[in-house]
CSV table of C-alpha atoms in Angstrom, one decimal:
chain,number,residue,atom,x,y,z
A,49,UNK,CA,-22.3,12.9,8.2
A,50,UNK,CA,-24.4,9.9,8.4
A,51,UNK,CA,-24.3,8.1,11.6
A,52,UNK,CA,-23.8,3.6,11.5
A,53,UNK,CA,-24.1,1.5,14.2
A,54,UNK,CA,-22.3,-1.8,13.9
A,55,UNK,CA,-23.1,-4.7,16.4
A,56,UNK,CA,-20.3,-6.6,16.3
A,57,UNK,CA,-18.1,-9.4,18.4
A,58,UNK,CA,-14.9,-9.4,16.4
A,59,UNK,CA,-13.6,-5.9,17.8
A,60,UNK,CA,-10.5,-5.2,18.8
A,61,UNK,CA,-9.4,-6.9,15.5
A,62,UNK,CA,-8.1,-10.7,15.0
A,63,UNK,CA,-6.2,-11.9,11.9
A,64,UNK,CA,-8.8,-13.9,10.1
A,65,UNK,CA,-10.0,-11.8,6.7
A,66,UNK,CA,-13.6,-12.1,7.0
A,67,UNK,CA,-13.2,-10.9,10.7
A,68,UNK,CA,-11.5,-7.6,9.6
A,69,UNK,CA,-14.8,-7.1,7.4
A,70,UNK,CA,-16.1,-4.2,9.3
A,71,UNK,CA,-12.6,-3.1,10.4
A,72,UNK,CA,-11.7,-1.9,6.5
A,73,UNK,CA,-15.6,-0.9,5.8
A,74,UNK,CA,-14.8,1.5,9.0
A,75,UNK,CA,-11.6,2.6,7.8
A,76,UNK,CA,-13.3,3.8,4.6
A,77,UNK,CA,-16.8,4.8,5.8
A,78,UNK,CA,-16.1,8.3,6.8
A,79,UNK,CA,-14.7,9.0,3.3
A,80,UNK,CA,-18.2,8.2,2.4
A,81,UNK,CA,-20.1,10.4,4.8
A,82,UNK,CA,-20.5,7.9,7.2
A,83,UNK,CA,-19.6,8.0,11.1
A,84,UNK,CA,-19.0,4.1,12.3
A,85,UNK,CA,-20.1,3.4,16.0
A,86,UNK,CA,-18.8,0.5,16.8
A,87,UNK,CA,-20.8,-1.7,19.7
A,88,UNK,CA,-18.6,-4.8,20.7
A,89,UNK,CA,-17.8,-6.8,24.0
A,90,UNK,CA,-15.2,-5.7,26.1
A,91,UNK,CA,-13.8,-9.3,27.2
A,92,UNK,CA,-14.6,-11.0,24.1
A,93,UNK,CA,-12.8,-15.1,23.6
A,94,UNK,CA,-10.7,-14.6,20.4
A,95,UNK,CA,-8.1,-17.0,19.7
A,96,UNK,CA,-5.3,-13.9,18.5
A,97,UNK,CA,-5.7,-10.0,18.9
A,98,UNK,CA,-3.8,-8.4,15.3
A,99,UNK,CA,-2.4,-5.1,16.8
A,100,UNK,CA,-1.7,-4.5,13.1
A,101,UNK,CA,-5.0,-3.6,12.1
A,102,UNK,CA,-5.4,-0.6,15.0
A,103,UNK,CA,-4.4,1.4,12.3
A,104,UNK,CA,-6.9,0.8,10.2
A,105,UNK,CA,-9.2,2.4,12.9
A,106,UNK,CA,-10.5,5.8,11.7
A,107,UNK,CA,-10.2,8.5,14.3
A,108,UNK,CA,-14.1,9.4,13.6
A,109,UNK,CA,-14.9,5.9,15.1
A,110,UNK,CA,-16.5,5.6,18.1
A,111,UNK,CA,-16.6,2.5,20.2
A,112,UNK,CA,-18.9,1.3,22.5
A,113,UNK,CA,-17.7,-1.8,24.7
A,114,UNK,CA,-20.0,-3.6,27.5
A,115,UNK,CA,-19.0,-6.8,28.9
A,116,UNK,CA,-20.2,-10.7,27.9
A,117,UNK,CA,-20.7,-13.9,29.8
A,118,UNK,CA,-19.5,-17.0,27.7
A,119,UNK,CA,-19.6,-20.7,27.4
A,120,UNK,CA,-15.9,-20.9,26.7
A,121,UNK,CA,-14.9,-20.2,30.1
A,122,UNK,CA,-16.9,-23.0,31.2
A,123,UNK,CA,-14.8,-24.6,28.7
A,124,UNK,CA,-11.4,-23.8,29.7
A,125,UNK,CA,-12.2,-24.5,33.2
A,126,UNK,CA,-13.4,-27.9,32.4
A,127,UNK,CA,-10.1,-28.5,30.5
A,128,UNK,CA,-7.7,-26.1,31.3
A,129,UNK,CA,-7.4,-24.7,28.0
A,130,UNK,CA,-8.8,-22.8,25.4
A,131,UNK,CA,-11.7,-24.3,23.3
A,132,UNK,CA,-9.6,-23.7,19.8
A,133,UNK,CA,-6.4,-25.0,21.3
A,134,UNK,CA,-6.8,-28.5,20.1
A,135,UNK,CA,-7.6,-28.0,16.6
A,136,UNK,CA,-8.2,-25.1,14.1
A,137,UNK,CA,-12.1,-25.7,14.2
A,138,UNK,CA,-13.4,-27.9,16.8
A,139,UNK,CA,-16.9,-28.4,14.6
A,140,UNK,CA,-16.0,-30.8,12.4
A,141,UNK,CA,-16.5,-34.6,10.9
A,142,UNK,CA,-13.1,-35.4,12.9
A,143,UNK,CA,-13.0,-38.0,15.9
A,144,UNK,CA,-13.8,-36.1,19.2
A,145,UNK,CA,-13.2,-36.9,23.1
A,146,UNK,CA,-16.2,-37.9,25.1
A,147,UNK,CA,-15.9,-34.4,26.8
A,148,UNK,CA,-15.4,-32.9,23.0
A,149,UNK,CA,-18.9,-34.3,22.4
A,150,UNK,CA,-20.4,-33.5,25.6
A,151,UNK,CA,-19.2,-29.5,25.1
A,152,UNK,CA,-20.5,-29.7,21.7
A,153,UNK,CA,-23.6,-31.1,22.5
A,154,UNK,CA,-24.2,-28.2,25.1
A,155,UNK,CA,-23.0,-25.9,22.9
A,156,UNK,CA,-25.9,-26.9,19.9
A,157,UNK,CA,-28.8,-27.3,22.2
A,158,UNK,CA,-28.5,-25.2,25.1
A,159,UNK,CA,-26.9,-22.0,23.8
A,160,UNK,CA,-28.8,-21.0,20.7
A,161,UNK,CA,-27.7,-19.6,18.3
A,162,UNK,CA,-24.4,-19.6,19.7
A,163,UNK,CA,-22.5,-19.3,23.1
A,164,UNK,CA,-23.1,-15.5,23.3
A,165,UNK,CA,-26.4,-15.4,23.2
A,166,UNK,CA,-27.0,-14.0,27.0
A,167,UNK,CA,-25.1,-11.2,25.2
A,168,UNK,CA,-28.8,-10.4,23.6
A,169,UNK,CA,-30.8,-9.1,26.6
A,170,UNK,CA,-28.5,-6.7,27.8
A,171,UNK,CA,-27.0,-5.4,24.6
A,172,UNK,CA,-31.0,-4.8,23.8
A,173,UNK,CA,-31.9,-2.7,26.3
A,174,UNK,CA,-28.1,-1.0,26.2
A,175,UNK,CA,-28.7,0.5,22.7
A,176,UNK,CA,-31.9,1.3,23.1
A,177,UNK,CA,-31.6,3.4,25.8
A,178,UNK,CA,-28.4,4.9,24.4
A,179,UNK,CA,-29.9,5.4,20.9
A,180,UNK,CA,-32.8,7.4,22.5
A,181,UNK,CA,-29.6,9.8,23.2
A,182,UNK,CA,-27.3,9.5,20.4
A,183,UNK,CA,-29.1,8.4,17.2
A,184,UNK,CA,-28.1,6.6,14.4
A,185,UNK,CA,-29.7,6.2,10.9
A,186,UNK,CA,-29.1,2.6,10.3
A,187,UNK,CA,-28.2,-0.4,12.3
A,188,UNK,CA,-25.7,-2.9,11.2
A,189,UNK,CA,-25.6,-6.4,12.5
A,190,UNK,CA,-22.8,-8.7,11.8
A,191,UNK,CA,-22.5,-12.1,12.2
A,192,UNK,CA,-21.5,-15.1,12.7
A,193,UNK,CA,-21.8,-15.4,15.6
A,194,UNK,CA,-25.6,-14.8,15.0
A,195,UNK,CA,-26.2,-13.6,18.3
A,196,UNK,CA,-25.4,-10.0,16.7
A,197,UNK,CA,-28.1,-10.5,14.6
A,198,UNK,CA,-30.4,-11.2,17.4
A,199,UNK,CA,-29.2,-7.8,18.7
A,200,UNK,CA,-29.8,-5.7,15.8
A,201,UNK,CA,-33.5,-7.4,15.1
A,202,UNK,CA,-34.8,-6.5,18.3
A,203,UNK,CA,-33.1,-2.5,18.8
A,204,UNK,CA,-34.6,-2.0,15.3
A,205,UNK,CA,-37.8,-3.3,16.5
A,206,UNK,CA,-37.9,-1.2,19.4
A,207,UNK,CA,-36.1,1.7,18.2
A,208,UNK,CA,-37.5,1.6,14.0
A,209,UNK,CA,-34.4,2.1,13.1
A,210,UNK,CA,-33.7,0.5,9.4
A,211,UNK,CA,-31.5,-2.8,10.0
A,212,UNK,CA,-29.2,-4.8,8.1
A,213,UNK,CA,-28.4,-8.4,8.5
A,214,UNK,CA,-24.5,-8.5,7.6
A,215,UNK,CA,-24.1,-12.4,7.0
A,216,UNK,CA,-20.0,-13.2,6.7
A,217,UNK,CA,-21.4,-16.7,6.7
A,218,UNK,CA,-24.1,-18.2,6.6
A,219,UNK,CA,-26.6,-19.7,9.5
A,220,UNK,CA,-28.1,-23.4,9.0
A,221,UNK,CA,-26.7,-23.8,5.8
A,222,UNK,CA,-23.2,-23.0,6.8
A,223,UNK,CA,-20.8,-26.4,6.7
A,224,UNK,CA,-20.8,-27.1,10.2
A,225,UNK,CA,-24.4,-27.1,11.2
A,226,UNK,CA,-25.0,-30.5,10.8
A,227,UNK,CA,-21.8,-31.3,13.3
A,228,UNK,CA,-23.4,-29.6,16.2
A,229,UNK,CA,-25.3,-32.7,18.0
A,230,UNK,CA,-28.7,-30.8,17.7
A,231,UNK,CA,-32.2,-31.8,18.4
A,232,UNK,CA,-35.0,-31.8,16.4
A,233,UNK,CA,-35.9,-28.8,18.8
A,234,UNK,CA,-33.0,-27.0,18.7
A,235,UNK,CA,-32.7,-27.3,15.0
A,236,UNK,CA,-36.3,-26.1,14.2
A,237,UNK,CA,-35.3,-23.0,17.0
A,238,UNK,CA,-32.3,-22.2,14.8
A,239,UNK,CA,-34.4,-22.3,11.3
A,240,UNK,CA,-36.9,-20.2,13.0
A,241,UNK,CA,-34.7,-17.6,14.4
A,242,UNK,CA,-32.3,-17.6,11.1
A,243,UNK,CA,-36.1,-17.0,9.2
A,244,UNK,CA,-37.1,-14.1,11.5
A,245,UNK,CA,-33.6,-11.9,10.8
A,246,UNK,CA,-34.1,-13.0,6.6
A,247,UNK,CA,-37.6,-11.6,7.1
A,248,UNK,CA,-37.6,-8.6,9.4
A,249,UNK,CA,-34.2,-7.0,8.6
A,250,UNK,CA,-34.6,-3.9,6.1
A,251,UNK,CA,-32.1,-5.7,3.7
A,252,UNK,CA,-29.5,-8.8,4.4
A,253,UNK,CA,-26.2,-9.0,2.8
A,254,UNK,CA,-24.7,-11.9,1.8
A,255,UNK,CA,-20.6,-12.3,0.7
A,256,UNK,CA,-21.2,-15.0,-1.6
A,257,UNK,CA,-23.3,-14.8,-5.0
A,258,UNK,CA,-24.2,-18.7,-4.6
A,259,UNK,CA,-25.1,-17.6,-0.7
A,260,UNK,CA,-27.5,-14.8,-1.8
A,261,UNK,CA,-29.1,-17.0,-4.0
A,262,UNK,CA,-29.5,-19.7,-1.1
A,263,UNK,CA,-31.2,-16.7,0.5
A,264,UNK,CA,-33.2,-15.4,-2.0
A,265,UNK,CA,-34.5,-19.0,-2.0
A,266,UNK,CA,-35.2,-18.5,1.6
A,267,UNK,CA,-36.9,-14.6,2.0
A,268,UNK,CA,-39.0,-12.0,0.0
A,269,UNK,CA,-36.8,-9.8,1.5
A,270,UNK,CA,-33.9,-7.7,0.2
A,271,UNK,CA,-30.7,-9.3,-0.5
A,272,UNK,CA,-27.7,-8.1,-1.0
A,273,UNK,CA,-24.5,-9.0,-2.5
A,274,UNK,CA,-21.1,-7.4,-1.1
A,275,UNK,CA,-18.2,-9.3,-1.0
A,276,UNK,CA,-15.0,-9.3,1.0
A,277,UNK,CA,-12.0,-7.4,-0.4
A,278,UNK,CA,-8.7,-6.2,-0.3
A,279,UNK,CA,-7.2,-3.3,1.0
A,280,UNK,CA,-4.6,-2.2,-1.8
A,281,UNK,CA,-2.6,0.0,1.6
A,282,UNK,CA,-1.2,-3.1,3.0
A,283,UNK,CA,0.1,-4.6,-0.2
A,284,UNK,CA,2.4,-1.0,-0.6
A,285,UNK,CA,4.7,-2.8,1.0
A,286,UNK,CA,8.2,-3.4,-0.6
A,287,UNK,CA,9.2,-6.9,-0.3
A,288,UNK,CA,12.2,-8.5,-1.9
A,289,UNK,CA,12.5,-12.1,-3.0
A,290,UNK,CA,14.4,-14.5,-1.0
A,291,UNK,CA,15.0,-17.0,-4.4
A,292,UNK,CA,12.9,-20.0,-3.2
A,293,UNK,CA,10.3,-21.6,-5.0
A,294,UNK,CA,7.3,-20.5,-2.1
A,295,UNK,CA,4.3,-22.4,-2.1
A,296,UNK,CA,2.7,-20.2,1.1
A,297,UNK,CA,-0.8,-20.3,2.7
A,298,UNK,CA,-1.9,-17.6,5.2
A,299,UNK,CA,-4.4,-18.1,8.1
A,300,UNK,CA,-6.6,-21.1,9.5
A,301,UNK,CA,-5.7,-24.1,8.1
A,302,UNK,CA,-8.3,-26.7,9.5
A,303,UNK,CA,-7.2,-30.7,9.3
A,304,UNK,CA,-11.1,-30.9,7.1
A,305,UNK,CA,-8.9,-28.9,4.4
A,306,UNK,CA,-6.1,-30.9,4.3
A,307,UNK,CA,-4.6,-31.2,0.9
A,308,UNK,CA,-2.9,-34.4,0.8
A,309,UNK,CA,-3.3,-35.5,-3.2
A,310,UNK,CA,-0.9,-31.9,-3.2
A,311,UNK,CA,1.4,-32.4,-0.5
A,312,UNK,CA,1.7,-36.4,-2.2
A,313,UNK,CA,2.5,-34.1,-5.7
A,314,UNK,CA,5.7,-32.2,-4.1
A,315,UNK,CA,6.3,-35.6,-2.2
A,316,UNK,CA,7.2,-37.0,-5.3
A,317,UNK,CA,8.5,-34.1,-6.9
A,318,UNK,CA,11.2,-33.9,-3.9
A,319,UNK,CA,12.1,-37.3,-4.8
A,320,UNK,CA,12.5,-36.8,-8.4
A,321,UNK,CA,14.3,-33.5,-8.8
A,322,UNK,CA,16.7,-32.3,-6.6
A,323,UNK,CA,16.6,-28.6,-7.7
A,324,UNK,CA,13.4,-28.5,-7.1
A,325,UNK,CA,13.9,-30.1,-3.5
A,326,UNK,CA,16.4,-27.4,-3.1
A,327,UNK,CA,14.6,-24.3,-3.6
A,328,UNK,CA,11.0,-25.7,-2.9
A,329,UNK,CA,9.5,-24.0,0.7
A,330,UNK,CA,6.0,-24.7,1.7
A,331,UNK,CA,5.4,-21.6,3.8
A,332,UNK,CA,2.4,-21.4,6.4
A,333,UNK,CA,1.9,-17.8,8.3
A,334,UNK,CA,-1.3,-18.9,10.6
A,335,UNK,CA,-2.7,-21.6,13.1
A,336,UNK,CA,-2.3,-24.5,11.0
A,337,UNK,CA,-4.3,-28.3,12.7
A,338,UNK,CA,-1.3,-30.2,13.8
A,339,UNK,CA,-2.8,-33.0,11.1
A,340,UNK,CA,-1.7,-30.9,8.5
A,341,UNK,CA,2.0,-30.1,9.7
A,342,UNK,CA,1.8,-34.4,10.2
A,343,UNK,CA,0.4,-35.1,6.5
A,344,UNK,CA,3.1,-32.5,5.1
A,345,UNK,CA,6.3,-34.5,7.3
A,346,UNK,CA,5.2,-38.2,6.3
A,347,UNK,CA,5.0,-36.9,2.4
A,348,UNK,CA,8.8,-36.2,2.7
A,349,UNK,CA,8.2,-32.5,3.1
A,350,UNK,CA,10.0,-31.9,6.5
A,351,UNK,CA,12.9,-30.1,5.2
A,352,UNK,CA,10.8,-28.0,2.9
A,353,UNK,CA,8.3,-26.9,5.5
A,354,UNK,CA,8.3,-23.4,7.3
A,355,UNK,CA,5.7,-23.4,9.8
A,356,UNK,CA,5.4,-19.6,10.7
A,357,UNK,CA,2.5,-20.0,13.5
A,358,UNK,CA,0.3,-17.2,14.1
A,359,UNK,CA,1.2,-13.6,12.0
A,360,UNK,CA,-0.5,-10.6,12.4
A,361,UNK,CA,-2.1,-9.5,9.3
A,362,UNK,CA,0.4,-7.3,7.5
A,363,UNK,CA,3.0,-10.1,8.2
A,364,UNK,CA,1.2,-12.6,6.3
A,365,UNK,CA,0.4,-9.8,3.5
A,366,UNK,CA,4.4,-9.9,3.1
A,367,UNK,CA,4.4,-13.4,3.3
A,368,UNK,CA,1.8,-13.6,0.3
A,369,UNK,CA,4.0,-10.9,-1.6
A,370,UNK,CA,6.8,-13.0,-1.2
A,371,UNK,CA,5.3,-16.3,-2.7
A,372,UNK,CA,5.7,-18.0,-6.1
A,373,UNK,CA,2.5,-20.0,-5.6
A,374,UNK,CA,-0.6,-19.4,-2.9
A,375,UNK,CA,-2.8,-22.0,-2.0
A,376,UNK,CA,-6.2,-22.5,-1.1
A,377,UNK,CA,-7.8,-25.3,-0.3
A,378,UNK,CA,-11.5,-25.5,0.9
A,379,UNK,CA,-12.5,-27.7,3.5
A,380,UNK,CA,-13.9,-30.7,2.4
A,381,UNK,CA,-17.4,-30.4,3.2
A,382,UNK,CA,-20.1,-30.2,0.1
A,383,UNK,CA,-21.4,-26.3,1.7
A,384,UNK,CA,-18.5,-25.0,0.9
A,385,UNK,CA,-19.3,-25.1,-2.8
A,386,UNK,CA,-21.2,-21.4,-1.5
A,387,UNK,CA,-18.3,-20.1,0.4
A,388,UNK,CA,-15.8,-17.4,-0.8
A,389,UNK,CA,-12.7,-16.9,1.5
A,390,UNK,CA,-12.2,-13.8,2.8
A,391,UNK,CA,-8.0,-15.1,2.1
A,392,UNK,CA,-9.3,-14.8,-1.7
A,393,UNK,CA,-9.3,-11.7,-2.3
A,394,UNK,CA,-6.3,-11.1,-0.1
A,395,UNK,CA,-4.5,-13.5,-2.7
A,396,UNK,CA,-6.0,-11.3,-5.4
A,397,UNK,CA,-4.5,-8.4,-3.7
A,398,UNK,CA,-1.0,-10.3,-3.4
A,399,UNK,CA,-1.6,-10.7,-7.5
A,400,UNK,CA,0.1,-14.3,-7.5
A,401,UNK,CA,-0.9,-17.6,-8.9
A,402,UNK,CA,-3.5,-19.0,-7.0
A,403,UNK,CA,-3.3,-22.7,-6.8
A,404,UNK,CA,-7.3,-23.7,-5.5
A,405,UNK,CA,-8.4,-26.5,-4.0
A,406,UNK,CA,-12.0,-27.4,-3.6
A,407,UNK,CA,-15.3,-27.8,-5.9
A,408,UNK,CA,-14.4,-26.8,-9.3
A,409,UNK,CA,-17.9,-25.4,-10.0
A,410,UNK,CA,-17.9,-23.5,-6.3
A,411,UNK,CA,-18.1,-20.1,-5.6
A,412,UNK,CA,-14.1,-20.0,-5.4
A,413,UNK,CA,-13.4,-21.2,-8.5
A,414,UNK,CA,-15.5,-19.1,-10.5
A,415,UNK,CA,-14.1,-15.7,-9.7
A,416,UNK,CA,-10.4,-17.1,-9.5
A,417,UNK,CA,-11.7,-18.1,-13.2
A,418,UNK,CA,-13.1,-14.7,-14.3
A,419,UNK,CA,-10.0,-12.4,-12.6
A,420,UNK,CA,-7.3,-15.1,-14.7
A,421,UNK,CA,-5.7,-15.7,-10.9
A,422,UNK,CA,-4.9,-18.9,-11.4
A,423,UNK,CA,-6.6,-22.3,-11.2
A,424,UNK,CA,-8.8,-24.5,-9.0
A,425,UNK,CA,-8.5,-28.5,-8.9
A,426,UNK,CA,-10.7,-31.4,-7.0
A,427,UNK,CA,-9.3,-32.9,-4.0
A,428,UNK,CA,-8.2,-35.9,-5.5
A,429,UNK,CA,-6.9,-34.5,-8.5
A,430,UNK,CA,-3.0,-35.1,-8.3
A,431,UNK,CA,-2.7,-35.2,-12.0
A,432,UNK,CA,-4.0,-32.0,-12.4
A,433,UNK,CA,-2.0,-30.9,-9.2
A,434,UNK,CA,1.1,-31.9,-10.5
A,435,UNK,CA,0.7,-30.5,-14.3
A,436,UNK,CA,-0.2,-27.2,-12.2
A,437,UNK,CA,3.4,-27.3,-10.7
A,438,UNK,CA,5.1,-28.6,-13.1
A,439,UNK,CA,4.1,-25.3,-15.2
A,440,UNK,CA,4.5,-23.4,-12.0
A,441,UNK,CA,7.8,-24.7,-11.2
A,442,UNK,CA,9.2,-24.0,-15.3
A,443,UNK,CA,8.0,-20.6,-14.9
A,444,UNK,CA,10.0,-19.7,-11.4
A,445,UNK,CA,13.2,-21.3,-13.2
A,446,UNK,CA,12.8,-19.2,-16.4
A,447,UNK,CA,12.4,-15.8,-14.0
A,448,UNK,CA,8.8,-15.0,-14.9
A,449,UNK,CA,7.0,-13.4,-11.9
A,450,UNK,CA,3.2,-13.9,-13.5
A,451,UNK,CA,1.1,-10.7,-12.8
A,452,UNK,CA,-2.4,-13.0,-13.5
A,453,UNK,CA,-4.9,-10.9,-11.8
A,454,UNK,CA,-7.4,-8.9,-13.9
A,455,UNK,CA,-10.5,-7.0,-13.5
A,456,UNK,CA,-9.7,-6.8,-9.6
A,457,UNK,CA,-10.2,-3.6,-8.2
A,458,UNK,CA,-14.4,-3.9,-7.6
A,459,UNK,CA,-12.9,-6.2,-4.9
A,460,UNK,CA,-11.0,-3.6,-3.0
A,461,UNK,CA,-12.1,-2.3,0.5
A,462,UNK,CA,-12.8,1.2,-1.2
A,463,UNK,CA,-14.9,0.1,-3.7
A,464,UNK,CA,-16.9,-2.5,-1.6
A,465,UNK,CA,-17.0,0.4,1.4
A,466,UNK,CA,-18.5,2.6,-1.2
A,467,UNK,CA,-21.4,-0.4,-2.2
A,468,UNK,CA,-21.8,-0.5,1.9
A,469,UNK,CA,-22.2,3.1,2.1
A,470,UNK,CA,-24.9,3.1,-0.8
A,471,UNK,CA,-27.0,0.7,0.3
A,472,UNK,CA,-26.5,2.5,4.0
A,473,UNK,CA,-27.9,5.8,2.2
A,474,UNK,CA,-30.9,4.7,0.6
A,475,UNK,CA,-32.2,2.6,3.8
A,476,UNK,CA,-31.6,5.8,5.9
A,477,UNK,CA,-33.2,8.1,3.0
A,478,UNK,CA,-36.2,5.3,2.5
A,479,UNK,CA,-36.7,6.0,6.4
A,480,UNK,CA,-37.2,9.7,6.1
A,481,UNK,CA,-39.8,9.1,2.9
């Protein structure tokens, strides 16, 4: 068996799909023939911890923890709370505090890439003493944060170890780069560190096709495409319907998403028709911005709203299987065209309408397009909105549960474990040639 090493922050687990990336390419590696050793801080800042997902941990795992130094304590010493507890994403277009700024302003300039960067040194000289002993074939970095990637770029330098640069998102051209405050310095420090790990790893991934093309744009060098997925074991789950009309979303929901052409649609809706007043529920199983929960009450949604909180990730896999409609709005920033949700392909997993948000000609909309999931309107587009639940709405009356998804199994774990453990194979077979 084949032996990975996976540089990682996000381990234990938290809730947030792309996170649990390398949790479900683990689970399914060693079916492969390949061993995952896990290196990951021991004291890591996470918002949630998913106890859920332990089980998803394969027994032939092995997992390296070392502590880390952050920013974020500096952070919640200054304030007294956590960084994330204000709003969903704190780097954003959205009004800040003087001390928002200032922390933001540090964070950009003075802790590049990101605020676990004096994670690099020590992790560096960790693994490569400990490879000398326990070798590995490849090297997997994962990031953001982009630290990671720092990590893997200089073991495999030392140790010539073939590398891959694991991008869940991408670096500079990710949407809130240009909210970070930075200097011309810092800036050109990011775009030549982000240049280094496109050049020097033995092949980058990317999650997104319009991402690897951005990157292909950017390097020579080998790139990728592997997706997120869903893992078809958490969606065994019987679930029975509880007769409501559910319009659910699941996870983050950041105030720079907030949907308010739909939640003015079911506003007026409410109003109109008092079946549908009756049996609608607009369902959210996640941290949700407060702005959002605000926007939803002053539509004349207060009665309808069911504001979950935080739910560990088979939780909000029932709460997906349970829904009539799931949403998905992008955040409203023109990078985002490039992003694909890891929630996506949970949705596709759920196999229920997906009512998208976002650019019509983005990333999102083009495979909810070819798997016939559902359908993607603008921001502003509350005619389209409300035709969309209007049809939506008809078809929970006359009984029809739609079964939309097609073509949806190449976005399983499995499958995309088994295009991970390929392209693992013929680096470490490339390295004995």
């Amino acid at each position: 068996m084949g032996r990975v090493l996976i540089i990682t922050y996000y381990w234990p687990p938290s809730g947030g799909s792309g996170v649990q990336r390398w949790v479900k390419f683990s689970k399914y590696l060693p079916s492969e023939g390949w061993q995952p050793v896990i290196y990951t801080p021991e004291n890591p800042e996470m918002q949630s911890v998913d106890q859920s997902l332990y089980g998803d941990i394969p027994a032939e795992a092995e997992i390296i923890r070392r502590p880390i130094t952050e920013i974020y304590s500096l952070y919640r010493g200054l304030t007294g709370k956590k960084a994330s507890a204000a709003e969903v994403n704190v780097v954003n277009s959205q009004h800040k505090s003087f001390l928002q700024r200032m922390v933001m302003w540090v964070r950009g300039n003075l802790f590049i890439p990101d605020p676990r960067v004096s994670w690099v040194r020590p992790s560096v000289r960790f693994l490569t003493k400990y490879l000398r002993e326990h070798p590995v074939d490849v090297i997997v970095s994962t990031g953001p944060p982009h630290s990671m990637h720092l990590i893997g770029r200089k073991v495999a330098r030392a140790t010539g170890i073939p590398w891959i640069a694991d991008f869940r998102d991408p670096w500079t051209r990710i949407f809130y780069f240009k909210h970070l405050s930075l200097t011309g310095w810092a800036r050109r420090r990011h775009e030549k560190l982000e240049q280094a790990v496109l050049d020097e790893a033995s092949a980058v991934v990317a999650v997104s096709p319009l991402v690897q093309e951005e990157f292909r744009t950017m390097t020579r060098n080998r790139v990728e495409l592997i997706t997120n997925g869903y893992d078809p074991d958490d969606y065994a789950q019987p679930v029975e319907p509880d007769g409501y009309f559910n319009l659910t979303h699941t996870g983050q929901f950041a105030a720079d998403g907030n949907p308010l052409a739909l939640w003015k649609v079911l506003g007026d809706k409410v109003r109109e028709d008092a079946a549908f007043a009756r049996k609608l529920r607009i369902r959210l199983a996640g941290k949700t911005d407060a702005a959002i929960l605000q926007a939803i009450r002053e539509a004349g949604l207060g009665e309808q709203l069911v504001d979950l909180g935080y739910r560990d990730h088979l939780t909000a896999v029932r709460e997906q299987l349970n829904a009539s409609v799931l949403i998905l709005p992008l955040r409203q920033e023109p990078e985002y065209r490039a992003t694909l949700p890891g929630k996506l392909f949970e949705y596709l997993g759920a196999r229920r309408p997906i009512l998208g948000i976002g650019q019509t000609d983005g990333a999102m909309a083009r495979i909810v397009g070819q798997t016939h999931a559902g359908e993607v309107y603008d921001w502003p587009d509350a005619a389209g909105l409300r035709s969309a639940i209007d049809r939506l709405w008809d078809a929970f009356q006359a009984g029809a549960e739609p079964v939309l998804t097609e073509n949806i199994e190449a976005y399983s774990r499995r499958s995309t474990a088994r295009r991970m453990a390929a392209l693992l194979e013929d680096l470490a077979k490339r390295k004995e040639l």
